[in-house]
Amino acid sequence: MKTKPNITLISAGCSITGNIIVDHGISCFGLCDGGLISTQGLLHVGEGGLIKGSAQGEHVRIDGRVDGNVHARGSLEINGQVTGDIFYCGTIRLGPRAALNGTLKRVARMLTIEAEPAQTDVAAHALPTQSVPDRPDSNVTEISRAMA
């Protein structure tokens, strides 16, 4: 029986340049020099992990560092450091080691998804100006297909 992978692991010491888009969970303990998007499951930036770009996911947990904007559609837990704006629409939890340098904005679910590919410029963020008419909760999938 063939099973579909449910998590991608970027291990410590690994360095990836460019945007990563997955349709399942992902854990990053290394360096990702670009955006990281998880359309389903958990996006986890582990201790020692660094994302130099935006992080977008359904459920987002940051124990490492993100130098870019964070977009969480479901839950967001921060125990690490974020330098950039945070857009969320579900629950948020800040741990005792959380360090934020940016704005925290609760927005509608469709606004937690960037319209443009992830950028490494911390000050830049793009919000969508229109939604996908027939599937409003799945526009991240449409964006992912368009970026591929």
mmCIF file of N, CA and C in Angstrom:
data_model
loop_
_atom_site.group_PDB
_atom_site.id
_atom_site.type_symbol
_atom_site.label_atom_id
_atom_site.label_comp_id
_atom_site.label_asym_id
_atom_site.label_seq_id
_atom_site.Cartn_x
_atom_site.Cartn_y
_atom_site.Cartn_z
ATOM 1 N N MET A 1 0.834 -1.163 0.000
ATOM 2 C CA MET A 1 0.000 0.000 0.000
ATOM 3 C C MET A 1 0.891 1.244 0.000
ATOM 4 N N LYS A 2 0.625 2.143 -0.913
ATOM 5 C CA LYS A 2 1.381 3.377 -1.030
ATOM 6 C C LYS A 2 0.751 4.436 -0.131
ATOM 7 N N THR A 3 1.574 5.083 0.680
ATOM 8 C CA THR A 3 1.065 6.130 1.562
ATOM 9 C C THR A 3 1.652 7.465 1.157
ATOM 10 N N LYS A 4 0.866 8.492 1.337
ATOM 11 C CA LYS A 4 1.284 9.850 1.020
ATOM 12 C C LYS A 4 2.056 10.422 2.204
ATOM 13 N N PRO A 5 3.222 11.069 1.965
ATOM 14 C CA PRO A 5 3.952 11.660 3.090
ATOM 15 C C PRO A 5 3.121 12.753 3.745
ATOM 16 N N ASN A 6 3.230 12.841 5.066
ATOM 17 C CA ASN A 6 2.447 13.857 5.767
ATOM 18 C C ASN A 6 3.297 14.958 6.367
ATOM 19 N N ILE A 7 4.623 14.864 6.209
ATOM 20 C CA ILE A 7 5.482 15.924 6.730
ATOM 21 C C ILE A 7 6.797 15.947 5.943
ATOM 22 N N THR A 8 7.307 17.135 5.712
ATOM 23 C CA THR A 8 8.613 17.324 5.106
ATOM 24 C C THR A 8 9.525 17.879 6.182
ATOM 25 N N LEU A 9 10.733 17.359 6.267
ATOM 26 C CA LEU A 9 11.676 17.783 7.295
ATOM 27 C C LEU A 9 12.875 18.458 6.654
ATOM 28 N N ILE A 10 13.156 19.671 7.088
ATOM 29 C CA ILE A 10 14.388 20.364 6.720
ATOM 30 C C ILE A 10 15.263 20.293 7.959
ATOM 31 N N SER A 11 16.252 19.425 7.929
ATOM 32 C CA SER A 11 17.023 19.134 9.135
ATOM 33 C C SER A 11 18.069 20.199 9.427
ATOM 34 N N ALA A 12 18.571 20.169 10.653
ATOM 35 C CA ALA A 12 19.617 21.093 11.088
ATOM 36 C C ALA A 12 20.828 20.925 10.181
ATOM 37 N N GLY A 13 21.458 22.016 9.818
ATOM 38 C CA GLY A 13 22.612 21.986 8.935
ATOM 39 C C GLY A 13 22.237 22.056 7.467
ATOM 40 N N CYS A 14 20.983 21.880 7.148
ATOM 41 C CA CYS A 14 20.500 21.948 5.769
ATOM 42 C C CYS A 14 20.183 23.394 5.426
ATOM 43 N N SER A 15 20.529 23.820 4.223
ATOM 44 C CA SER A 15 20.261 25.176 3.774
ATOM 45 C C SER A 15 19.561 25.113 2.422
ATOM 46 N N ILE A 16 18.403 25.757 2.320
ATOM 47 C CA ILE A 16 17.629 25.755 1.087
ATOM 48 C C ILE A 16 17.412 27.198 0.658
ATOM 49 N N THR A 17 17.631 27.469 -0.625
ATOM 50 C CA THR A 17 17.406 28.797 -1.180
ATOM 51 C C THR A 17 16.238 28.719 -2.146
ATOM 52 N N GLY A 18 15.247 29.566 -1.930
ATOM 53 C CA GLY A 18 14.071 29.593 -2.794
ATOM 54 C C GLY A 18 12.808 29.332 -1.991
ATOM 55 N N ASN A 19 11.680 29.492 -2.648
ATOM 56 C CA ASN A 19 10.394 29.297 -1.998
ATOM 57 C C ASN A 19 10.030 27.817 -1.967
ATOM 58 N N ILE A 20 9.420 27.383 -0.871
ATOM 59 C CA ILE A 20 8.975 26.003 -0.721
ATOM 60 C C ILE A 20 7.474 26.018 -0.480
ATOM 61 N N ILE A 21 6.742 25.221 -1.274
ATOM 62 C CA ILE A 21 5.299 25.097 -1.118
ATOM 63 C C ILE A 21 4.980 23.615 -1.001
ATOM 64 N N VAL A 22 4.319 23.236 0.098
ATOM 65 C CA VAL A 22 3.943 21.833 0.299
ATOM 66 C C VAL A 22 2.454 21.759 0.626
ATOM 67 N N ASP A 23 1.852 20.607 0.330
ATOM 68 C CA ASP A 23 0.430 20.424 0.624
ATOM 69 C C ASP A 23 0.232 19.543 1.850
ATOM 70 N N HIS A 24 1.210 19.578 2.736
ATOM 71 C CA HIS A 24 1.157 18.807 3.984
ATOM 72 C C HIS A 24 2.013 19.548 5.016
ATOM 73 N N GLY A 25 2.239 18.962 6.147
ATOM 74 C CA GLY A 25 3.033 19.598 7.190
ATOM 75 C C GLY A 25 4.501 19.682 6.835
ATOM 76 N N ILE A 26 5.200 20.617 7.479
ATOM 77 C CA ILE A 26 6.639 20.779 7.259
ATOM 78 C C ILE A 26 7.286 21.266 8.546
ATOM 79 N N SER A 27 8.474 20.721 8.852
ATOM 80 C CA SER A 27 9.259 21.156 10.004
ATOM 81 C C SER A 27 10.613 21.620 9.512
ATOM 82 N N CYS A 28 11.026 22.796 9.936
ATOM 83 C CA CYS A 28 12.295 23.374 9.509
ATOM 84 C C CYS A 28 13.193 23.580 10.721
ATOM 85 N N PHE A 29 14.331 22.878 10.730
ATOM 86 C CA PHE A 29 15.330 23.048 11.770
ATOM 87 C C PHE A 29 16.614 23.634 11.181
ATOM 88 N N GLY A 30 16.617 23.864 9.876
ATOM 89 C CA GLY A 30 17.767 24.418 9.175
ATOM 90 C C GLY A 30 17.475 25.829 8.705
ATOM 91 N N LEU A 31 18.088 26.213 7.573
ATOM 92 C CA LEU A 31 17.935 27.543 7.000
ATOM 93 C C LEU A 31 17.121 27.456 5.724
ATOM 94 N N CYS A 32 16.101 28.283 5.632
ATOM 95 C CA CYS A 32 15.321 28.418 4.411
ATOM 96 C C CYS A 32 15.417 29.872 3.981
ATOM 97 N N ASP A 33 16.189 30.134 2.935
ATOM 98 C CA ASP A 33 16.363 31.497 2.431
ATOM 99 C C ASP A 33 15.324 31.737 1.340
ATOM 100 N N GLY A 34 14.095 31.933 1.775
ATOM 101 C CA GLY A 34 12.954 32.115 0.880
ATOM 102 C C GLY A 34 11.686 31.843 1.664
ATOM 103 N N GLY A 35 10.568 31.902 1.008
ATOM 104 C CA GLY A 35 9.302 31.692 1.684
ATOM 105 C C GLY A 35 8.991 30.223 1.893
ATOM 106 N N LEU A 36 8.174 29.954 2.900
ATOM 107 C CA LEU A 36 7.769 28.594 3.239
ATOM 108 C C LEU A 36 6.254 28.588 3.383
ATOM 109 N N ILE A 37 5.568 27.790 2.550
ATOM 110 C CA ILE A 37 4.115 27.727 2.561
ATOM 111 C C ILE A 37 3.675 26.288 2.743
ATOM 112 N N SER A 38 2.818 26.064 3.735
ATOM 113 C CA SER A 38 2.198 24.757 3.966
ATOM 114 C C SER A 38 0.691 24.946 3.817
ATOM 115 N N THR A 39 0.092 24.315 2.795
ATOM 116 C CA THR A 39 -1.329 24.518 2.537
ATOM 117 C C THR A 39 -2.212 23.738 3.500
ATOM 118 N N GLN A 40 -1.670 22.700 4.141
ATOM 119 C CA GLN A 40 -2.407 21.900 5.115
ATOM 120 C C GLN A 40 -1.444 21.462 6.207
ATOM 121 N N GLY A 41 -1.965 21.135 7.361
ATOM 122 C CA GLY A 41 -1.135 20.606 8.434
ATOM 123 C C GLY A 41 -0.363 21.685 9.164
ATOM 124 N N LEU A 42 0.706 21.255 9.821
ATOM 125 C CA LEU A 42 1.511 22.113 10.680
ATOM 126 C C LEU A 42 2.748 22.613 9.959
ATOM 127 N N LEU A 43 3.004 23.915 10.043
ATOM 128 C CA LEU A 43 4.267 24.500 9.620
ATOM 129 C C LEU A 43 5.022 24.797 10.909
ATOM 130 N N HIS A 44 6.113 24.087 11.130
ATOM 131 C CA HIS A 44 6.863 24.210 12.379
ATOM 132 C C HIS A 44 8.274 24.692 12.081
ATOM 133 N N VAL A 45 8.657 25.798 12.698
ATOM 134 C CA VAL A 45 10.039 26.277 12.643
ATOM 135 C C VAL A 45 10.647 25.896 13.983
ATOM 136 N N GLY A 46 11.472 24.851 13.970
ATOM 137 C CA GLY A 46 12.037 24.322 15.206
ATOM 138 C C GLY A 46 13.163 25.178 15.757
ATOM 139 N N GLU A 47 13.594 24.845 16.969
ATOM 140 C CA GLU A 47 14.720 25.553 17.581
ATOM 141 C C GLU A 47 15.926 25.439 16.674
ATOM 142 N N GLY A 48 16.573 26.556 16.403
ATOM 143 C CA GLY A 48 17.710 26.587 15.492
ATOM 144 C C GLY A 48 17.294 26.793 14.048
ATOM 145 N N GLY A 49 16.005 26.694 13.745
ATOM 146 C CA GLY A 49 15.510 26.915 12.391
ATOM 147 C C GLY A 49 15.399 28.397 12.086
ATOM 148 N N LEU A 50 15.653 28.767 10.827
ATOM 149 C CA LEU A 50 15.599 30.157 10.396
ATOM 150 C C LEU A 50 14.951 30.232 9.030
ATOM 151 N N ILE A 51 13.920 31.054 8.907
ATOM 152 C CA ILE A 51 13.290 31.320 7.621
ATOM 153 C C ILE A 51 13.539 32.780 7.295
ATOM 154 N N LYS A 52 14.196 33.033 6.157
ATOM 155 C CA LYS A 52 14.430 34.395 5.680
ATOM 156 C C LYS A 52 13.435 34.652 4.557
ATOM 157 N N GLY A 53 12.206 34.929 4.937
ATOM 158 C CA GLY A 53 11.107 35.125 4.002
ATOM 159 C C GLY A 53 9.818 34.906 4.760
ATOM 160 N N SER A 54 8.712 34.875 4.055
ATOM 161 C CA SER A 54 7.438 34.711 4.747
ATOM 162 C C SER A 54 7.159 33.253 5.065
ATOM 163 N N ALA A 55 6.375 33.045 6.112
ATOM 164 C CA ALA A 55 5.928 31.708 6.519
ATOM 165 C C ALA A 55 4.405 31.726 6.521
ATOM 166 N N GLN A 56 3.802 30.799 5.767
ATOM 167 C CA GLN A 56 2.353 30.747 5.669
ATOM 168 C C GLN A 56 1.879 29.327 5.920
ATOM 169 N N GLY A 57 0.839 29.179 6.745
ATOM 170 C CA GLY A 57 0.326 27.849 6.996
ATOM 171 C C GLY A 57 -1.014 27.848 7.693
ATOM 172 N N GLU A 58 -1.606 26.673 7.719
ATOM 173 C CA GLU A 58 -2.866 26.483 8.432
ATOM 174 C C GLU A 58 -2.610 26.611 9.932
ATOM 175 N N HIS A 59 -1.709 25.792 10.441
ATOM 176 C CA HIS A 59 -1.302 25.839 11.839
ATOM 177 C C HIS A 59 0.199 26.129 11.841
ATOM 178 N N VAL A 60 0.610 27.171 12.543
ATOM 179 C CA VAL A 60 2.002 27.613 12.519
ATOM 180 C C VAL A 60 2.544 27.620 13.944
ATOM 181 N N ARG A 61 3.716 27.001 14.107
ATOM 182 C CA ARG A 61 4.406 27.017 15.400
ATOM 183 C C ARG A 61 5.842 27.467 15.151
ATOM 184 N N ILE A 62 6.261 28.505 15.851
ATOM 185 C CA ILE A 62 7.600 29.062 15.667
ATOM 186 C C ILE A 62 8.375 28.944 16.969
ATOM 187 N N ASP A 63 9.349 28.053 16.980
ATOM 188 C CA ASP A 63 10.267 27.904 18.103
ATOM 189 C C ASP A 63 11.636 28.475 17.743
ATOM 190 N N GLY A 64 11.878 28.687 16.450
ATOM 191 C CA GLY A 64 13.128 29.253 15.953
ATOM 192 C C GLY A 64 12.949 30.718 15.613
ATOM 193 N N ARG A 65 13.343 31.082 14.377
ATOM 194 C CA ARG A 65 13.324 32.483 13.979
ATOM 195 C C ARG A 65 12.758 32.648 12.568
ATOM 196 N N VAL A 66 11.927 33.665 12.383
ATOM 197 C CA VAL A 66 11.405 34.024 11.066
ATOM 198 C C VAL A 66 11.720 35.486 10.819
ATOM 199 N N ASP A 67 12.480 35.753 9.763
ATOM 200 C CA ASP A 67 12.771 37.119 9.330
ATOM 201 C C ASP A 67 11.889 37.409 8.121
ATOM 202 N N GLY A 68 10.632 37.685 8.383
ATOM 203 C CA GLY A 68 9.651 37.931 7.334
ATOM 204 C C GLY A 68 8.264 37.872 7.948
ATOM 205 N N ASN A 69 7.270 38.034 7.123
ATOM 206 C CA ASN A 69 5.897 38.035 7.603
ATOM 207 C C ASN A 69 5.403 36.623 7.872
ATOM 208 N N VAL A 70 4.477 36.503 8.829
ATOM 209 C CA VAL A 70 3.880 35.218 9.188
ATOM 210 C C VAL A 70 2.388 35.309 8.937
ATOM 211 N N HIS A 71 1.847 34.302 8.247
ATOM 212 C CA HIS A 71 0.423 34.240 7.927
ATOM 213 C C HIS A 71 -0.106 32.913 8.450
ATOM 214 N N ALA A 72 -1.021 32.952 9.416
ATOM 215 C CA ALA A 72 -1.590 31.728 10.000
ATOM 216 C C ALA A 72 -3.104 31.743 9.825
ATOM 217 N N ARG A 73 -3.632 30.687 9.190
ATOM 218 C CA ARG A 73 -5.076 30.610 8.948
ATOM 219 C C ARG A 73 -5.827 29.949 10.089
ATOM 220 N N GLY A 74 -5.181 29.086 10.843
ATOM 221 C CA GLY A 74 -5.834 28.390 11.948
ATOM 222 C C GLY A 74 -5.269 28.852 13.268
ATOM 223 N N SER A 75 -4.285 28.118 13.765
ATOM 224 C CA SER A 75 -3.670 28.468 15.042
ATOM 225 C C SER A 75 -2.240 28.948 14.828
ATOM 226 N N LEU A 76 -1.787 29.776 15.753
ATOM 227 C CA LEU A 76 -0.425 30.310 15.716
ATOM 228 C C LEU A 76 0.150 30.251 17.117
ATOM 229 N N GLU A 77 1.332 29.658 17.232
ATOM 230 C CA GLU A 77 2.029 29.592 18.515
ATOM 231 C C GLU A 77 3.451 30.079 18.293
ATOM 232 N N ILE A 78 3.848 31.067 19.083
ATOM 233 C CA ILE A 78 5.191 31.634 18.941
ATOM 234 C C ILE A 78 5.944 31.480 20.253
ATOM 235 N N ASN A 79 7.045 30.743 20.192
ATOM 236 C CA ASN A 79 7.974 30.595 21.308
ATOM 237 C C ASN A 79 9.351 31.115 20.911
ATOM 238 N N GLY A 80 9.481 31.547 19.660
ATOM 239 C CA GLY A 80 10.754 32.018 19.140
ATOM 240 C C GLY A 80 10.687 33.490 18.788
ATOM 241 N N GLN A 81 11.364 33.863 17.687
ATOM 242 C CA GLN A 81 11.501 35.263 17.313
ATOM 243 C C GLN A 81 10.920 35.491 15.920
ATOM 244 N N VAL A 82 10.116 36.553 15.780
ATOM 245 C CA VAL A 82 9.567 36.956 14.488
ATOM 246 C C VAL A 82 9.918 38.421 14.260
ATOM 247 N N THR A 83 10.570 38.691 13.134
ATOM 248 C CA THR A 83 10.852 40.049 12.714
ATOM 249 C C THR A 83 10.056 40.276 11.437
ATOM 250 N N GLY A 84 8.884 40.822 11.578
ATOM 251 C CA GLY A 84 7.974 41.027 10.451
ATOM 252 C C GLY A 84 6.550 41.092 10.973
ATOM 253 N N ASP A 85 5.632 41.322 10.088
ATOM 254 C CA ASP A 85 4.235 41.440 10.468
ATOM 255 C C ASP A 85 3.588 40.063 10.589
ATOM 256 N N ILE A 86 2.622 39.950 11.486
ATOM 257 C CA ILE A 86 1.924 38.696 11.723
ATOM 258 C C ILE A 86 0.456 38.906 11.391
ATOM 259 N N PHE A 87 -0.070 38.053 10.502
ATOM 260 C CA PHE A 87 -1.471 38.076 10.110
ATOM 261 C C PHE A 87 -2.073 36.744 10.523
ATOM 262 N N TYR A 88 -3.117 36.772 11.330
ATOM 263 C CA TYR A 88 -3.730 35.526 11.793
ATOM 264 C C TYR A 88 -5.238 35.703 11.867
ATOM 265 N N CYS A 89 -5.970 34.587 11.821
ATOM 266 C CA CYS A 89 -7.429 34.697 11.933
ATOM 267 C C CYS A 89 -7.991 33.708 12.945
ATOM 268 N N GLY A 90 -7.183 32.779 13.439
ATOM 269 C CA GLY A 90 -7.657 31.814 14.429
ATOM 270 C C GLY A 90 -7.176 32.192 15.814
ATOM 271 N N THR A 91 -6.570 31.238 16.485
ATOM 272 C CA THR A 91 -6.057 31.480 17.832
ATOM 273 C C THR A 91 -4.576 31.808 17.782
ATOM 274 N N ILE A 92 -4.128 32.519 18.798
ATOM 275 C CA ILE A 92 -2.706 32.848 18.886
ATOM 276 C C ILE A 92 -2.260 32.618 20.320
ATOM 277 N N ARG A 93 -1.033 32.090 20.448
ATOM 278 C CA ARG A 93 -0.450 31.851 21.768
ATOM 279 C C ARG A 93 0.994 32.308 21.730
ATOM 280 N N LEU A 94 1.348 33.158 22.666
ATOM 281 C CA LEU A 94 2.722 33.635 22.772
ATOM 282 C C LEU A 94 3.350 32.986 23.993
ATOM 283 N N GLY A 95 4.442 32.278 23.790
ATOM 284 C CA GLY A 95 5.137 31.619 24.882
ATOM 285 C C GLY A 95 6.050 32.575 25.623
ATOM 286 N N PRO A 96 6.679 32.097 26.689
ATOM 287 C CA PRO A 96 7.529 32.960 27.517
ATOM 288 C C PRO A 96 8.780 33.466 26.793
ATOM 289 N N ARG A 97 9.216 32.782 25.733
ATOM 290 C CA ARG A 97 10.408 33.212 24.994
ATOM 291 C C ARG A 97 10.072 33.949 23.697
ATOM 292 N N ALA A 98 8.794 34.273 23.487
ATOM 293 C CA ALA A 98 8.378 34.935 22.248
ATOM 294 C C ALA A 98 8.968 36.331 22.156
ATOM 295 N N ALA A 99 9.512 36.659 20.984
ATOM 296 C CA ALA A 99 10.046 37.990 20.709
ATOM 297 C C ALA A 99 9.488 38.439 19.366
ATOM 298 N N LEU A 100 8.757 39.552 19.369
ATOM 299 C CA LEU A 100 8.120 40.059 18.164
ATOM 300 C C LEU A 100 8.640 41.445 17.834
ATOM 301 N N ASN A 101 8.983 41.657 16.563
ATOM 302 C CA ASN A 101 9.387 42.968 16.082
ATOM 303 C C ASN A 101 8.606 43.228 14.798
ATOM 304 N N GLY A 102 7.404 43.742 14.948
ATOM 305 C CA GLY A 102 6.506 43.981 13.824
ATOM 306 C C GLY A 102 5.108 44.178 14.357
ATOM 307 N N THR A 103 4.143 44.157 13.475
ATOM 308 C CA THR A 103 2.762 44.346 13.905
ATOM 309 C C THR A 103 2.034 43.010 13.973
ATOM 310 N N LEU A 104 1.034 42.961 14.817
ATOM 311 C CA LEU A 104 0.202 41.784 15.003
ATOM 312 C C LEU A 104 -1.202 42.171 14.571
ATOM 313 N N LYS A 105 -1.730 41.493 13.528
ATOM 314 C CA LYS A 105 -3.026 41.879 12.981
ATOM 315 C C LYS A 105 -3.936 40.672 12.864
ATOM 316 N N ARG A 106 -5.105 40.769 13.478
ATOM 317 C CA ARG A 106 -6.132 39.744 13.296
ATOM 318 C C ARG A 106 -6.942 40.150 12.070
ATOM 319 N N VAL A 107 -7.016 39.269 11.087
ATOM 320 C CA VAL A 107 -7.666 39.586 9.819
ATOM 321 C C VAL A 107 -8.613 38.459 9.421
ATOM 322 N N ALA A 108 -9.424 38.700 8.390
ATOM 323 C CA ALA A 108 -10.297 37.667 7.841
ATOM 324 C C ALA A 108 -9.448 36.542 7.260
ATOM 325 N N ARG A 109 -9.968 35.322 7.253
ATOM 326 C CA ARG A 109 -9.233 34.142 6.796
ATOM 327 C C ARG A 109 -8.600 34.347 5.422
ATOM 328 N N MET A 110 -9.319 34.924 4.479
ATOM 329 C CA MET A 110 -8.781 35.077 3.130
ATOM 330 C C MET A 110 -7.612 36.069 3.081
ATOM 331 N N LEU A 111 -7.478 36.924 4.073
ATOM 332 C CA LEU A 111 -6.383 37.889 4.087
ATOM 333 C C LEU A 111 -5.119 37.340 4.744
ATOM 334 N N THR A 112 -5.146 36.082 5.206
ATOM 335 C CA THR A 112 -3.941 35.502 5.790
ATOM 336 C C THR A 112 -3.053 34.885 4.720
ATOM 337 N N ILE A 113 -3.438 35.017 3.458
ATOM 338 C CA ILE A 113 -2.708 34.408 2.357
ATOM 339 C C ILE A 113 -2.166 35.506 1.461
ATOM 340 N N GLU A 114 -0.883 35.432 1.153
ATOM 341 C CA GLU A 114 -0.270 36.418 0.273
ATOM 342 C C GLU A 114 -0.674 36.169 -1.167
ATOM 343 N N ALA A 115 -0.835 37.251 -1.932
ATOM 344 C CA ALA A 115 -1.160 37.133 -3.349
ATOM 345 C C ALA A 115 0.099 36.962 -4.190
ATOM 346 N N GLU A 116 1.223 37.412 -3.715
ATOM 347 C CA GLU A 116 2.481 37.360 -4.446
ATOM 348 C C GLU A 116 3.381 36.300 -3.832
ATOM 349 N N PRO A 117 4.368 35.790 -4.561
ATOM 350 C CA PRO A 117 5.331 34.869 -3.972
ATOM 351 C C PRO A 117 6.026 35.512 -2.786
ATOM 352 N N ALA A 118 6.479 34.687 -1.874
ATOM 353 C CA ALA A 118 7.136 35.170 -0.664
ATOM 354 C C ALA A 118 8.316 36.051 -1.021
ATOM 355 N N GLN A 119 8.485 37.113 -0.240
ATOM 356 C CA GLN A 119 9.593 38.034 -0.446
ATOM 357 C C GLN A 119 10.470 38.025 0.780
ATOM 358 N N THR A 120 11.762 38.278 0.581
ATOM 359 C CA THR A 120 12.669 38.296 1.713
ATOM 360 C C THR A 120 12.710 39.662 2.376
ATOM 361 N N ASP A 121 12.105 40.680 1.775
ATOM 362 C CA ASP A 121 12.068 41.998 2.362
ATOM 363 C C ASP A 121 11.051 41.988 3.505
ATOM 364 N N VAL A 122 11.531 42.193 4.728
ATOM 365 C CA VAL A 122 10.677 42.129 5.906
ATOM 366 C C VAL A 122 9.582 43.184 5.861
ATOM 367 N N ALA A 123 9.873 44.365 5.321
ATOM 368 C CA ALA A 123 8.892 45.446 5.314
ATOM 369 C C ALA A 123 7.810 45.241 4.257
ATOM 370 N N ALA A 124 8.073 44.415 3.253
ATOM 371 C CA ALA A 124 7.105 44.250 2.164
ATOM 372 C C ALA A 124 6.147 43.113 2.472
ATOM 373 N N HIS A 125 4.857 43.370 2.261
ATOM 374 C CA HIS A 125 3.867 42.306 2.329
ATOM 375 C C HIS A 125 2.725 42.665 1.405
ATOM 376 N N ALA A 126 2.203 41.636 0.736
ATOM 377 C CA ALA A 126 1.118 41.855 -0.207
ATOM 378 C C ALA A 126 -0.091 41.075 0.254
ATOM 379 N N LEU A 127 -1.230 41.732 0.285
ATOM 380 C CA LEU A 127 -2.467 41.059 0.627
ATOM 381 C C LEU A 127 -3.293 40.922 -0.636
ATOM 382 N N PRO A 128 -4.057 39.841 -0.755
ATOM 383 C CA PRO A 128 -4.826 39.651 -1.975
ATOM 384 C C PRO A 128 -5.909 40.711 -2.120
ATOM 385 N N THR A 129 -6.159 41.098 -3.366
ATOM 386 C CA THR A 129 -7.196 42.080 -3.633
ATOM 387 C C THR A 129 -8.482 41.420 -4.071
ATOM 388 N N GLN A 130 -8.410 40.133 -4.417
ATOM 389 C CA GLN A 130 -9.605 39.417 -4.796
ATOM 390 C C GLN A 130 -9.497 37.978 -4.346
ATOM 391 N N SER A 131 -10.644 37.335 -4.162
ATOM 392 C CA SER A 131 -10.648 35.941 -3.741
ATOM 393 C C SER A 131 -11.091 35.067 -4.900
ATOM 394 N N VAL A 132 -10.861 33.778 -4.782
ATOM 395 C CA VAL A 132 -11.326 32.824 -5.764
ATOM 396 C C VAL A 132 -12.822 32.645 -5.535
ATOM 397 N N PRO A 133 -13.687 32.968 -6.509
ATOM 398 C CA PRO A 133 -15.117 33.020 -6.258
ATOM 399 C C PRO A 133 -15.754 31.713 -5.824
ATOM 400 N N ASP A 134 -15.406 30.580 -6.437
ATOM 401 C CA ASP A 134 -16.081 29.329 -6.139
ATOM 402 C C ASP A 134 -15.517 28.603 -4.927
ATOM 403 N N ARG A 135 -14.295 28.877 -4.534
ATOM 404 C CA ARG A 135 -13.660 28.159 -3.446
ATOM 405 C C ARG A 135 -12.953 29.132 -2.522
ATOM 406 N N PRO A 136 -13.664 29.927 -1.714
ATOM 407 C CA PRO A 136 -13.025 30.966 -0.907
ATOM 408 C C PRO A 136 -12.052 30.437 0.135
ATOM 409 N N ASP A 137 -12.229 29.211 0.644
ATOM 410 C CA ASP A 137 -11.333 28.693 1.661
ATOM 411 C C ASP A 137 -10.113 27.998 1.074
ATOM 412 N N SER A 138 -10.032 27.871 -0.245
ATOM 413 C CA SER A 138 -8.931 27.127 -0.826
ATOM 414 C C SER A 138 -8.083 27.980 -1.764
ATOM 415 N N ASN A 139 -8.122 29.304 -1.632
ATOM 416 C CA ASN A 139 -7.349 30.120 -2.548
ATOM 417 C C ASN A 139 -5.849 29.942 -2.367
ATOM 418 N N VAL A 140 -5.391 29.420 -1.232
ATOM 419 C CA VAL A 140 -3.965 29.137 -1.092
ATOM 420 C C VAL A 140 -3.549 28.031 -2.050
ATOM 421 N N THR A 141 -4.427 27.073 -2.297
ATOM 422 C CA THR A 141 -4.132 26.009 -3.252
ATOM 423 C C THR A 141 -4.028 26.596 -4.654
ATOM 424 N N GLU A 142 -4.924 27.502 -5.008
ATOM 425 C CA GLU A 142 -4.872 28.139 -6.314
ATOM 426 C C GLU A 142 -3.584 28.950 -6.470
ATOM 427 N N ILE A 143 -3.186 29.649 -5.434
ATOM 428 C CA ILE A 143 -1.941 30.419 -5.480
ATOM 429 C C ILE A 143 -0.763 29.471 -5.630
ATOM 430 N N SER A 144 -0.779 28.346 -4.892
ATOM 431 C CA SER A 144 0.302 27.377 -4.973
ATOM 432 C C SER A 144 0.439 26.822 -6.386
ATOM 433 N N ARG A 145 -0.690 26.512 -7.026
ATOM 434 C CA ARG A 145 -0.654 25.999 -8.403
ATOM 435 C C ARG A 145 -0.109 27.048 -9.358
ATOM 436 N N ALA A 146 -0.500 28.295 -9.154
ATOM 437 C CA ALA A 146 -0.051 29.362 -10.030
ATOM 438 C C ALA A 146 1.450 29.602 -9.891
ATOM 439 N N MET A 147 1.991 29.384 -8.690
ATOM 440 C CA MET A 147 3.421 29.618 -8.443
ATOM 441 C C MET A 147 4.275 28.480 -8.962
ATOM 442 N N ALA A 148 3.692 27.300 -9.180
ATOM 443 C CA ALA A 148 4.468 26.114 -9.588
ATOM 444 C C ALA A 148 4.925 26.206 -11.009
#
